[in-house]
Short mmCIF file of C-alpha atoms in Angstrom, two decimals:
data_model
loop_
_atom_site.label_atom_id
_atom_site.label_comp_id
_atom_site.label_asym_id
_atom_site.label_seq_id
_atom_site.Cartn_x
_atom_site.Cartn_y
_atom_site.Cartn_z
CA MET A 75 -39.41 -0.36 -5.25
CA ILE A 76 -37.75 0.76 -8.21
CA ASP A 77 -39.58 3.36 -10.08
CA LEU A 78 -38.17 4.20 -13.77
CA GLU A 79 -39.64 7.67 -15.06
CA ASN A 80 -38.92 8.89 -18.97
CA VAL A 81 -35.74 6.71 -18.21
CA ALA A 82 -33.04 6.67 -21.04
CA TYR A 83 -29.60 5.24 -21.80
CA SER A 84 -27.53 5.79 -24.59
CA TYR A 85 -23.96 4.55 -24.90
CA GLY A 86 -22.15 7.63 -26.82
CA GLY A 87 -23.98 6.80 -29.82
CA GLY A 88 -27.84 7.03 -30.48
CA GLU A 89 -30.31 5.88 -27.48
CA LEU A 90 -30.74 2.49 -26.81
CA LEU A 91 -33.67 3.03 -24.05
CA SER A 92 -35.73 5.73 -24.36
CA GLU A 93 -38.70 6.71 -22.49
CA MET A 94 -39.46 4.13 -20.26
CA SER A 95 -41.60 4.27 -17.53
CA LEU A 96 -42.17 1.78 -14.95
CA SER A 97 -43.03 1.30 -11.12
CA ILE A 98 -41.80 -2.46 -10.20
CA ALA A 99 -44.29 -3.14 -7.51
CA SER A 100 -43.45 -4.85 -3.95
CA GLY A 101 -44.04 -8.91 -4.73
CA ALA A 102 -44.55 -8.86 -8.15
CA PHE A 103 -43.27 -11.41 -10.81
CA TYR A 104 -42.11 -9.75 -14.03
CA PHE A 105 -40.15 -11.10 -17.22
CA LEU A 106 -38.51 -8.85 -19.63
CA THR A 107 -38.30 -10.05 -22.97
CA GLY A 108 -37.32 -8.55 -26.42
CA PRO A 109 -34.81 -9.42 -28.83
CA SER A 110 -30.80 -9.75 -28.18
CA GLY A 111 -29.30 -6.50 -28.36
CA ALA A 112 -32.50 -4.94 -27.39
CA GLY A 113 -31.46 -3.35 -24.20
CA LYS A 114 -32.31 -6.12 -21.31
CA THR A 115 -28.92 -6.29 -19.42
CA THR A 116 -28.51 -2.23 -19.99
CA PHE A 117 -31.88 -1.87 -18.45
CA LEU A 118 -31.55 -4.53 -15.30
CA LYS A 119 -28.49 -2.65 -14.71
CA LEU A 120 -29.90 -0.08 -14.14
CA CYS A 121 -32.20 -1.33 -11.82
CA TYR A 122 -29.34 -1.91 -9.73
CA GLY A 123 -27.33 0.72 -9.93
CA ALA A 124 -24.31 -0.26 -12.07
CA LEU A 125 -26.02 2.24 -14.87
CA VAL A 126 -26.92 5.86 -14.12
CA PRO A 127 -30.00 6.86 -16.87
CA THR A 128 -28.62 9.44 -19.82
CA ALA A 129 -31.91 10.79 -19.11
CA GLY A 130 -34.87 10.41 -16.87
CA GLN A 131 -34.96 9.35 -13.20
CA ILE A 132 -34.33 6.29 -11.58
CA ARG A 133 -35.59 5.76 -7.93
CA ILE A 134 -34.42 2.25 -6.10
CA PHE A 135 -35.89 2.06 -2.65
CA GLY A 136 -37.22 5.68 -2.85
CA ASN A 137 -33.54 6.90 -3.49
CA ASP A 138 -32.40 8.14 -6.95
CA VAL A 139 -30.23 6.88 -8.20
CA ARG A 140 -28.28 9.84 -9.33
CA GLY A 141 -27.82 11.25 -5.74
CA MET A 142 -26.22 7.77 -4.47
CA SER A 143 -22.58 7.72 -3.06
CA ARG A 144 -20.78 4.49 -3.89
CA ASP A 145 -21.58 3.44 -0.98
CA GLU A 146 -25.12 4.18 -0.66
CA VAL A 147 -25.03 1.82 -4.34
CA ALA A 148 -22.86 -0.96 -2.27
CA LEU A 149 -25.59 -0.83 0.15
CA THR A 150 -28.52 -0.80 -1.74
CA ARG A 151 -27.21 -4.05 -3.89
CA ARG A 152 -27.49 -5.67 -0.52
CA ARG A 153 -31.24 -5.54 -0.73
CA ILE A 154 -31.27 -6.35 -4.40
CA GLY A 155 -29.99 -10.12 -5.57
CA VAL A 156 -28.49 -10.16 -9.27
CA VAL A 157 -28.21 -13.67 -11.01
CA HIS A 158 -26.10 -12.81 -14.55
CA GLN A 159 -26.31 -15.30 -17.39
CA ASP A 160 -22.26 -15.38 -17.21
CA CYS A 161 -22.24 -15.54 -13.37
CA GLN A 162 -18.88 -14.21 -11.97
CA PHE A 163 -17.35 -16.19 -9.11
CA ILE A 164 -14.29 -15.73 -6.93
CA ASP A 165 -12.85 -19.14 -8.70
CA HIS A 166 -10.30 -19.65 -5.86
CA MET A 167 -12.73 -19.87 -3.28
CA SER A 168 -15.47 -22.85 -2.72
CA VAL A 169 -18.76 -22.56 -3.81
CA LEU A 170 -19.80 -22.62 0.04
CA ASP A 171 -17.62 -19.62 0.02
CA ASN A 172 -19.08 -17.84 -2.37
CA ILE A 173 -22.68 -17.92 -2.00
CA ALA A 174 -21.58 -16.94 1.86
CA LEU A 175 -19.62 -14.11 0.63
CA PRO A 176 -22.28 -11.37 0.79
CA LEU A 177 -22.65 -12.22 4.20
CA ALA A 178 -18.95 -11.83 4.94
CA VAL A 179 -19.26 -8.67 2.74
CA SER A 180 -21.63 -6.85 5.50
CA GLY A 181 -20.49 -8.25 8.15
CA ASN A 182 -23.48 -10.99 9.33
CA ASN A 183 -21.02 -13.79 8.48
CA THR A 184 -21.95 -15.07 12.22
CA LEU A 185 -22.19 -18.86 13.12
CA ALA A 186 -26.32 -18.61 13.03
CA GLU A 187 -25.98 -17.98 9.40
CA ASP A 188 -24.58 -21.40 8.69
CA ALA A 189 -27.53 -23.19 9.53
CA ASN A 190 -29.33 -21.15 6.78
CA LEU A 191 -26.61 -21.50 4.66
CA LYS A 192 -26.91 -24.94 4.54
CA GLU A 193 -30.70 -24.73 4.45
CA LEU A 194 -29.82 -23.02 1.13
CA LEU A 195 -27.36 -25.41 -0.46
CA ALA A 196 -29.61 -27.57 0.16
CA TRP A 197 -32.65 -26.10 -1.42
CA VAL A 198 -30.69 -25.68 -4.49
CA GLY A 199 -29.76 -29.04 -4.57
CA LEU A 200 -25.58 -28.63 -4.36
CA SER A 201 -25.35 -29.90 -0.49
CA HIS A 202 -22.87 -32.31 -2.39
CA ARG A 203 -20.84 -29.22 -4.22
CA ALA A 204 -19.83 -27.58 -1.14
CA LYS A 205 -16.66 -28.04 -1.56
CA ALA A 206 -16.61 -27.84 -4.97
CA PHE A 207 -14.74 -24.93 -7.18
CA PRO A 208 -16.75 -22.76 -9.48
CA PRO A 209 -15.05 -23.55 -12.58
CA GLU A 210 -15.39 -26.90 -11.81
CA LEU A 211 -19.33 -26.45 -12.00
CA SER A 212 -21.60 -27.00 -14.52
CA GLY A 213 -23.77 -24.55 -15.97
CA GLY A 214 -27.07 -25.60 -14.33
CA GLU A 215 -24.75 -25.62 -11.13
CA ARG A 216 -23.38 -22.25 -11.75
CA GLN A 217 -26.92 -20.39 -11.96
CA ARG A 218 -28.04 -22.15 -8.84
CA ALA A 219 -24.86 -21.38 -6.79
CA ALA A 220 -25.34 -17.75 -8.57
CA LEU A 221 -28.61 -17.92 -7.09
CA ALA A 222 -28.31 -18.85 -3.87
CA ARG A 223 -25.68 -16.61 -3.48
CA ALA A 224 -27.98 -13.52 -5.12
CA ILE A 225 -31.14 -14.63 -2.25
CA ILE A 226 -28.87 -15.26 0.98
CA MET A 227 -28.94 -11.87 2.53
CA SER A 228 -32.85 -11.92 1.67
CA PRO A 229 -32.69 -9.70 -0.79
CA ASP A 230 -36.02 -7.86 -1.35
CA VAL A 231 -35.74 -8.10 -5.39
CA ILE A 232 -34.30 -10.92 -7.51
CA LEU A 233 -33.40 -9.68 -10.82
CA ALA A 234 -32.12 -12.49 -13.12
CA ASP A 235 -30.43 -11.92 -16.61
CA GLU A 236 -31.38 -14.72 -18.86
CA PRO A 237 -30.81 -17.26 -16.02
CA THR A 238 -31.71 -20.25 -17.84
CA GLY A 239 -29.42 -19.49 -21.03
CA ASN A 240 -26.78 -21.67 -20.97
CA VAL A 241 -28.84 -24.65 -19.50
CA ASP A 242 -31.20 -27.41 -20.56
CA TRP A 243 -35.06 -27.10 -20.21
CA GLU A 244 -35.03 -29.46 -17.29
CA MET A 245 -32.73 -27.19 -15.49
CA SER A 246 -34.57 -24.06 -16.57
CA GLU A 247 -37.39 -25.42 -15.32
CA ARG A 248 -35.76 -26.26 -12.02
CA LEU A 249 -34.61 -22.83 -11.42
CA LEU A 250 -38.18 -21.18 -12.74
CA GLN A 251 -39.17 -23.07 -9.61
CA LEU A 252 -36.83 -21.68 -7.38
CA LEU A 253 -37.69 -18.48 -8.82
CA LEU A 254 -41.21 -19.24 -8.44
CA GLU A 255 -41.05 -20.27 -5.00
CA LEU A 256 -39.21 -16.88 -4.09
CA ASN A 257 -41.76 -15.16 -5.48
CA ARG A 258 -44.25 -16.72 -2.91
CA MET A 259 -42.22 -15.57 -0.70
CA GLY A 260 -42.73 -12.52 -1.15
CA LYS A 261 -39.77 -11.71 -2.91
CA THR A 262 -40.14 -9.17 -5.99
CA VAL A 263 -38.82 -11.47 -9.21
CA LEU A 264 -37.58 -10.12 -12.42
CA ILE A 265 -36.49 -12.01 -15.23
CA ALA A 266 -34.95 -11.14 -18.52
CA SER A 267 -35.16 -14.02 -20.69
CA HIS A 268 -36.16 -14.33 -24.55
CA ASP A 269 -37.29 -18.34 -23.94
CA LEU A 270 -40.52 -17.76 -24.83
CA SER A 271 -41.78 -21.39 -23.51
CA LEU A 272 -39.96 -20.34 -20.09
CA ILE A 273 -42.23 -17.21 -20.00
CA ARG A 274 -45.42 -19.59 -20.63
CA SER A 275 -44.44 -22.00 -18.32
CA ALA A 276 -44.39 -19.76 -15.52
CA LYS A 277 -47.47 -17.74 -16.33
CA SER A 278 -49.25 -21.28 -16.16
CA GLN A 279 -48.26 -20.94 -12.07
CA VAL A 280 -48.28 -17.28 -11.33
CA GLN A 281 -49.79 -14.15 -12.09
CA ALA A 282 -46.37 -12.77 -14.04
CA ARG A 283 -46.21 -9.32 -16.08
CA VAL A 284 -44.70 -9.65 -19.32
CA LEU A 285 -42.86 -6.45 -20.16
CA ARG A 286 -41.10 -6.11 -23.46
CA ILE A 287 -38.71 -3.62 -25.04
CA SER A 288 -39.14 -3.24 -28.64
CA ASN A 289 -38.19 -0.21 -30.59
CA ARG A 290 -35.96 1.71 -27.50
CA ARG A 291 -39.10 1.65 -25.10
CA LEU A 292 -40.67 -0.48 -22.95
CA GLN A 293 -43.86 -2.01 -23.53
CA LEU A 294 -46.71 -4.15 -21.50
CA ALA A 295 -46.99 -7.42 -23.42
CA GLY A 296 -50.31 -8.74 -23.61
CA ALA A 297 -51.77 -11.93 -22.65
CA ASN A 298 -51.00 -13.35 -25.81
CA LEU A 299 -46.97 -13.67 -26.38
CA MET K 230 -12.35 10.57 9.44
CA ASN K 231 -12.88 8.09 6.63
CA SER K 232 -9.16 7.19 5.68
CA LEU K 233 -9.46 6.39 9.78
CA HIS K 234 -11.88 4.32 8.87
CA GLY K 235 -10.42 2.43 5.97
CA LEU K 236 -7.24 1.87 8.22
CA LEU K 237 -9.28 0.43 10.82
CA GLU K 238 -10.76 -1.86 7.89
CA VAL K 239 -7.54 -2.96 6.97
CA LEU K 240 -6.01 -3.67 10.41
CA ARG K 241 -9.03 -5.88 11.25
CA ALA K 242 -8.19 -9.58 10.67
CA ASP K 243 -10.86 -11.04 8.40
CA HIS K 244 -10.59 -14.55 7.61
CA HIS K 245 -12.99 -14.37 5.15
CA ARG K 246 -11.99 -11.03 3.43
CA ASP K 247 -8.39 -12.03 3.50
CA ARG K 248 -9.08 -14.78 1.05
CA VAL K 249 -10.84 -12.82 -1.21
CA VAL K 250 -7.58 -11.66 -3.13
CA PRO K 251 -5.64 -14.87 -4.43
CA ALA K 252 -2.76 -15.80 -1.70
CA THR K 253 -0.09 -16.76 -3.70
CA GLY K 254 1.32 -15.85 -7.33
CA PHE K 255 3.83 -13.65 -9.45
CA THR K 256 3.71 -10.05 -8.13
CA ALA K 257 2.99 -11.70 -4.65
CA THR K 258 6.49 -12.54 -4.85
CA LEU K 259 7.78 -10.12 -6.52
CA THR K 260 6.47 -7.27 -3.92
CA THR K 261 7.83 -9.33 -0.98
CA LEU K 262 11.32 -10.03 -2.40
CA THR K 263 11.14 -5.82 -3.84
CA ALA K 264 10.25 -5.14 0.28
CA ALA K 265 13.56 -7.27 1.00
CA ALA K 266 15.59 -5.83 -1.25
CA MET K 267 14.43 -1.90 -0.44
CA ALA K 268 14.48 -2.87 3.82
CA PHE K 269 18.43 -4.49 2.97
CA LEU K 270 19.23 -1.31 1.40
CA ILE K 271 17.51 0.93 3.56
CA VAL K 272 19.66 -1.01 6.17
CA PHE K 273 23.10 0.41 5.07
CA ALA K 274 21.67 3.63 3.93
CA LEU K 275 20.91 3.75 7.93
CA SER K 276 24.17 2.60 9.15
CA LEU K 277 25.77 5.29 6.52
CA SER K 278 23.76 7.90 8.07
CA PHE K 279 24.75 6.78 11.45
CA ALA K 280 28.69 6.27 10.95
CA ALA K 281 28.59 9.76 9.11
CA ASP K 282 27.26 11.15 11.94
CA ARG K 283 29.28 10.00 14.33
CA LEU K 284 32.34 11.14 12.22
CA SER K 285 31.14 14.42 11.84
CA ALA K 286 30.91 14.54 15.88
CA ARG K 287 34.36 13.33 16.33
CA TRP K 288 35.58 15.40 13.85
CA ALA K 289 33.83 18.48 15.26
CA THR K 290 35.02 17.81 18.89
CA ALA K 291 38.55 15.87 18.75
CA LEU K 292 40.48 19.10 17.81
CA GLU K 293 38.34 21.19 19.43
CA GLY K 294 39.87 23.65 21.68
CA THR K 295 43.43 22.73 20.62
CA ALA K 296 45.56 25.14 18.77
CA THR K 297 49.35 24.73 16.81
CA ILE K 298 52.11 26.41 16.50
CA ARG K 299 54.39 25.94 14.26
CA ILE K 300 57.82 27.32 14.07
CA SER K 301 60.10 27.00 10.84
CA ALA K 302 63.54 28.51 11.84
CA PRO K 303 66.99 27.74 10.99
CA GLN K 304 68.55 25.58 13.34
CA ASP K 305 70.43 28.01 15.55
CA GLN K 306 67.20 30.38 15.79
CA LEU K 307 64.63 27.86 16.78
CA ALA K 308 65.18 27.31 20.26
CA ILE K 309 65.15 31.38 21.21
CA GLN K 310 61.67 31.51 18.61
CA VAL K 311 60.32 29.04 20.47
CA GLU K 312 60.87 30.39 24.14
CA ARG K 313 59.90 33.18 22.78
CA SER K 314 56.74 32.00 21.97
CA LEU K 315 56.41 30.04 25.04
CA ALA K 316 56.73 33.16 26.92
CA ILE K 317 54.22 35.03 23.98
CA LEU K 318 51.51 32.40 25.00
CA SER K 319 51.53 32.37 28.87
CA GLU K 320 51.14 35.89 28.31
CA THR K 321 47.82 35.34 26.63
CA ALA K 322 44.59 35.33 27.98
CA GLY K 323 42.72 32.03 27.31
CA ILE K 324 45.29 29.52 27.21
CA GLU K 325 45.31 26.64 29.12
CA THR K 326 49.00 25.38 28.57
CA ALA K 327 51.09 25.58 25.75
CA ARG K 328 54.21 22.98 25.35
CA ALA K 329 56.51 22.41 22.65
CA LEU K 330 56.44 18.43 21.33
CA ASN K 331 59.69 17.03 22.24
CA ILE K 332 61.98 14.99 19.32
CA GLU K 333 60.12 11.97 20.46
CA GLU K 334 56.61 13.10 20.09
CA GLN K 335 57.33 14.64 16.46
CA GLN K 336 59.01 12.05 15.50
CA ALA K 337 55.45 9.57 16.40
CA LEU K 338 53.47 12.16 14.27
CA LEU K 339 55.97 11.57 11.03
CA ALA K 340 56.32 7.58 11.76
CA PRO K 341 53.78 7.13 9.35
CA TRP K 342 54.91 9.12 6.09
CA PHE K 343 59.08 8.51 6.92
CA GLY K 344 59.18 5.36 8.94
CA PRO K 345 59.83 5.07 12.72
CA ASP K 346 63.68 5.48 12.31
CA ILE K 347 64.13 8.81 11.19
CA PRO K 348 66.81 11.19 12.34
CA LEU K 349 65.19 13.95 13.10
CA ALA K 350 67.53 15.95 14.83
CA ASP K 351 69.68 15.92 12.00
CA LEU K 352 66.54 17.18 9.79
CA PRO K 353 65.14 21.00 9.57
CA VAL K 354 62.35 19.84 11.02
CA PRO K 355 59.89 22.85 12.03
CA LYS K 356 58.95 22.33 16.28
CA LEU K 357 55.45 22.12 17.37
CA ILE K 358 53.69 24.08 19.98
CA ALA K 359 50.93 22.31 21.54
CA ILE K 360 47.98 24.62 22.55
CA THR K 361 44.76 23.90 24.68
CA GLU K 362 42.11 26.80 25.30
CA MET K 363 40.19 27.43 28.31
CA ASP K 364 36.88 27.76 27.74
CA GLY K 365 36.22 30.53 26.30
CA GLY K 366 39.02 30.31 23.85
CA PHE K 367 41.40 32.74 22.85
CA ASP K 368 41.85 35.98 20.33
CA ALA K 369 43.79 34.01 17.41
CA GLN K 370 43.94 37.36 15.42
CA GLY K 371 45.57 38.97 18.25
CA LEU K 372 47.94 36.18 18.88
CA ARG K 373 48.46 35.87 14.78
CA LEU K 374 49.37 39.62 14.63
CA ARG K 375 51.81 39.35 18.16
CA LEU K 376 53.73 36.33 16.81
CA ALA K 377 53.86 37.73 13.31
CA ALA K 378 55.84 40.97 14.94
CA GLU K 379 57.84 39.01 17.58
CA VAL K 380 58.91 35.19 15.60
CA PRO K 381 58.97 35.61 12.29
CA GLY K 382 59.22 32.16 11.55
CA ALA K 383 55.57 30.70 13.70
CA VAL K 384 52.26 29.99 12.10
CA LEU K 385 49.58 29.54 14.90
CA ASP K 386 47.04 26.83 13.50
CA ASP K 387 43.57 26.83 15.45
CA HIS K 388 42.40 23.93 13.46
CA MET K 389 39.14 26.04 12.03
CA ARG K 390 40.42 24.93 8.43
CA TRP K 391 40.88 21.60 8.57
CA ARG K 392 38.06 21.38 10.54
CA LYS K 393 34.63 23.11 9.50
CA PRO K 394 34.93 21.09 5.79
CA LEU K 395 35.61 17.69 7.36
CA VAL K 396 32.33 18.15 9.40
CA ARG K 397 30.60 19.99 6.46
CA ALA K 398 31.88 16.82 4.65
CA ALA K 399 30.38 14.14 7.38
CA GLN K 400 26.92 16.18 8.15
CA ARG K 401 26.45 16.12 3.98
CA LEU K 402 27.04 12.61 4.23
CA THR K 403 24.49 11.77 6.96
CA LEU K 404 22.19 14.37 4.90
CA LEU K 405 23.16 11.62 1.78
CA GLY K 406 21.98 8.98 3.85
CA ALA K 407 18.85 10.29 4.83
CA PHE K 408 17.90 11.11 1.43
CA SER K 409 18.81 7.72 0.35
CA ILE K 410 16.35 6.38 2.41
CA LEU K 411 13.61 8.88 1.69
CA ILE K 412 14.37 7.54 -2.13
CA ILE K 413 14.51 3.67 -1.20
CA ALA K 414 11.32 4.39 0.57
CA LEU K 415 9.41 6.35 -2.41
CA THR K 416 10.70 3.89 -4.72
CA SER K 417 9.23 1.08 -1.96
CA GLY K 418 6.23 2.88 -2.86
CA ALA K 419 6.14 2.80 -6.95
CA MET K 420 7.09 -0.10 -7.16
CA VAL K 421 4.04 -2.06 -4.74
CA MET K 422 2.12 0.65 -6.75
CA LEU K 423 2.50 -1.07 -9.60
CA ALA K 424 2.75 -4.51 -8.24
CA ALA K 425 -1.03 -3.79 -6.93
CA ARG K 426 -2.29 -1.72 -10.11
CA ALA K 427 -0.93 -5.51 -11.64
CA ALA K 428 -2.89 -7.16 -9.00
CA LEU K 429 -6.08 -5.26 -9.14
CA ALA K 430 -6.03 -5.69 -12.97
CA ALA K 431 -5.09 -9.58 -12.83
CA ASN K 432 -8.50 -9.83 -9.88
CA ALA K 433 -10.28 -7.08 -12.19
CA GLN K 434 -13.26 -10.31 -11.63
CA VAL K 435 -12.82 -10.47 -7.86
CA ILE K 436 -13.63 -6.73 -7.98
CA ALA K 437 -16.48 -7.47 -10.38
CA VAL K 438 -17.93 -9.83 -8.23
CA LEU K 439 -17.65 -8.12 -4.62
CA ARG K 440 -19.28 -4.77 -6.25
CA LEU K 441 -22.02 -6.80 -7.50
CA ILE K 442 -22.79 -8.46 -4.49
CA GLY K 443 -22.29 -5.05 -2.55
CA ALA K 444 -19.10 -4.71 -1.03
CA THR K 445 -18.12 -1.24 0.09
CA ASP K 446 -15.22 0.09 -1.82
CA THR K 447 -13.65 0.20 1.82
CA TYR K 448 -13.99 -3.51 2.09
CA ILE K 449 -12.41 -3.96 -1.11
CA VAL K 450 -9.77 -1.89 -0.41
CA ALA K 451 -9.17 -3.32 2.49
CA ALA K 452 -9.04 -6.81 0.99
CA PHE K 453 -6.10 -5.44 -1.45
CA VAL K 454 -4.17 -3.54 1.33
CA ARG K 455 -3.95 -5.52 3.85
CA ARG K 456 -2.06 -8.05 1.26
CA PHE K 457 0.29 -6.03 0.02
CA ALA K 458 1.03 -4.59 3.43
CA MET K 459 1.74 -7.92 4.97
CA ARG K 460 3.96 -8.79 2.24
CA ALA K 461 6.15 -5.70 2.62
CA PHE K 462 5.94 -5.95 5.78
CA VAL K 463 7.09 -10.16 5.71
CA GLY K 464 9.45 -8.89 2.93
CA SER K 465 11.20 -5.90 4.81
CA CYS K 466 11.46 -8.55 7.90
CA LEU K 467 13.72 -11.00 5.91
CA GLY K 468 15.93 -7.39 4.39
CA VAL K 469 16.75 -6.31 7.93
CA VAL K 470 17.41 -9.62 9.07
CA GLY K 471 19.96 -10.26 6.37
CA GLY K 472 21.23 -6.49 6.56
CA GLY K 473 21.56 -6.06 10.20
CA LEU K 474 23.09 -9.77 10.03
CA ILE K 475 25.72 -8.25 7.60
CA LEU K 476 26.27 -5.03 9.17
CA LEU K 477 26.76 -7.33 12.73
CA PHE K 478 29.80 -9.28 10.90
CA LEU K 479 31.44 -6.74 9.83
CA PRO K 480 34.14 -4.85 11.55
CA SER K 481 33.85 -2.49 14.18
CA GLU K 482 35.89 0.52 14.84
CA THR K 483 39.82 -0.42 14.37
CA THR K 484 41.70 1.49 16.60
CA THR K 485 40.45 4.24 19.00
CA ALA K 486 42.88 6.70 17.13
CA SER K 487 41.27 6.18 14.53
CA ILE K 488 39.51 9.04 12.88
CA LEU K 489 37.31 6.61 10.75
CA THR K 490 34.19 4.61 12.33
CA GLY K 491 33.17 1.55 11.36
CA LEU K 492 29.73 1.09 9.60
CA ARG K 493 28.44 -0.92 12.33
CA LEU K 494 25.64 0.45 13.69
CA GLN K 495 26.26 0.90 17.41
CA GLY K 496 24.18 1.00 20.81
CA VAL K 497 20.45 2.19 20.59
CA ASP K 498 21.32 2.89 16.78
CA TRP K 499 19.96 -1.11 16.63
CA ILE K 500 16.39 -0.28 17.23
CA TRP K 501 15.92 1.80 13.70
CA LEU K 502 16.39 -1.54 12.17
CA PHE K 503 12.91 -2.43 14.00
CA MET K 504 11.21 0.46 12.81
CA ILE K 505 12.18 -0.17 9.07
CA PRO K 506 9.04 -3.06 8.38
CA PRO K 507 6.32 -1.15 10.09
CA ALA K 508 7.66 2.04 7.85
CA LEU K 509 7.94 -0.15 4.69
CA ALA K 510 4.38 -1.78 5.79
CA ALA K 511 2.92 1.92 6.17
CA VAL K 512 4.41 3.12 2.37
CA ALA K 513 2.91 -0.13 0.84
CA PHE K 514 -0.66 0.68 2.89
CA ILE K 515 -0.40 4.16 1.56
CA ALA K 516 0.59 3.34 -2.08
CA THR K 517 -2.17 0.16 -2.46
CA ARG K 518 -4.62 2.21 -0.86
CA PHE K 519 -3.95 5.00 -3.70
CA ALA K 520 -3.93 2.38 -6.29
CA ALA K 521 -6.78 0.65 -5.65
CA ASN K 522 -8.90 3.59 -4.73
CA ARG K 523 -7.77 5.12 -8.23
CA VAL K 524 -8.84 1.93 -10.26
CA LEU K 525 -11.90 1.37 -8.04
CA GLY K 526 -13.16 5.19 -9.24
CA GLU K 527 -12.91 3.92 -12.93
CA LEU K 528 -15.80 0.90 -12.22
CA SER K 529 -19.17 1.62 -11.37
#
C-alpha cells in the first residue's frame, strides 16, 4: 500500500528521520511508537503525501509521491483516512456535515450515502451529537468524529496520530475497539502512539506490528515492550 | 482547459461547498460595500463617457457645413462690401446659400451679452453673412484670397478652428471616462484580492481540513471564488441601482439649443448599467481565483 525506500526527512537543519524502509502491508495493524519529538507525526505526514521526503522514495498505492500533482495527492487522500491528535473541523458546520464533508468534496454526496452516514454516526456513538458544532464536542467526541470523517470514504488505509492523546482510558479503549473493528473489516491501520498500555491492550486482540522510531531510524520492535 | 474546468466548477451551485466558507464576517460586508461603491462610480464614469461622446458628436455636426463671413467696415461702406461679398459668394463653386443676417438676427445673437434692447443700428457692429456649403464644400483658401483682394473688411470663418479643439476636448473626455472605468475595475480587483487574501488567511483551518480530506484545489478555490463573485455581484447591483436612480432624477437636457448635454443616460445607453454587476463579478472571480491559487500553492 505504502512503500518507503531509504526515506529521509529533514527540516532544514539535521535529519529528523533517515534510512527508513518499510512496506505497509494491506490489512495489517501497525503501531508506531517512540519518544515525543522523534518524528512520528512527520512519518505519518510522509505516508499521506503532506510532506515529500528529502531523500529516498515513497510510493503510495504504487505512485511515487515526488511525481504526484496536487490533484493526485488530493485524490490519494480520499483513499487514506487520517485522524490527528488535534483534529480540526470546519467549526461553523455541524458534526454531521463535517463527517459528510469528504463525500461532498469528492462529489459522492448522494441520498444513498445518508443511510450510511447515520449508521456511521451510530457506530462511533455520536448520533445524539449530529447537530452539534465541533467546538461543543468533548475531546473523546472530537476524536470519534474525526475517525468517522476519516473512514466515511471507506479508505484502504487509516492513519491515526495519537488518537488517544486527549482522552481518558475508557475512551481510548473505545477508540481502539473501533480501529480494531475496522482492521477486521480489512482496513490497514497505523496508529502513532506512545501509550504503551494501549499497545499492550491491542496486542492481546490483534496481530499488531510495532514500529519504533529510535535514533532517527525506524525499527521493528520486538515482542517485549 | 483547466481554467474552463475551474469556471464550470464555480458556476455549479453546490449547497454543501457554498457553506464551507463562513457566510458572514467583516470582509464579507466590506467586499459587498466596496463593490457597491465601485459600481456607483462606474455608473457616473459611464454617463460621463456617454455625455462627452454625445457632446463631441453634436459639436462635430452642429457647425458642420456652415461658414461665416464677418465684415467690419466704416458704416458708409458696409452695405457695399456686403453686397460685393454676396456677389463673390454667388460666383464661388460649392456654396449652397449665402445670406446676410438682418438686424433682428444679429440682435438675438448679441442679446446674451448686451441684453435685449441694444440699439444695434447705431453701433459700428460688423455685419455677418451666413453660408451653407454644398456636400463637397468650397475652396476656403481661394475664397479667402479673393475676399482679401476685393473686400478688405471681410473675414471668412469656416468654424474649423472652433470645432476642432472642442471635438478633440470632448473626445478626450470620453476617453477619460473609459480610462476611469478601467481604473475603477482594476481597483475593485485589487480590493477584492486583498479581501480574498484576508479571508483565505482567516480560513486557514478550513483550507487545511479540506486538503486533509482530499479536496482538490479546484474545489477549494471554487468555494472562495463563488462567495466573492456573489458578493461583488450583489454589491454592484446595489451600487448600480443607487447610481441609476440618481441619474434618473438628474435634469435631462435643458433646451435643445444648449450645447451642453445632460449627464443622464439616453435610450439604449441604459443597457450598459446592466452589464456592470456581471462585469464586476467577473473581476472578483479573476481576482479571488488568482489570490486563492497563490495561497494554495504555498500549502502542502
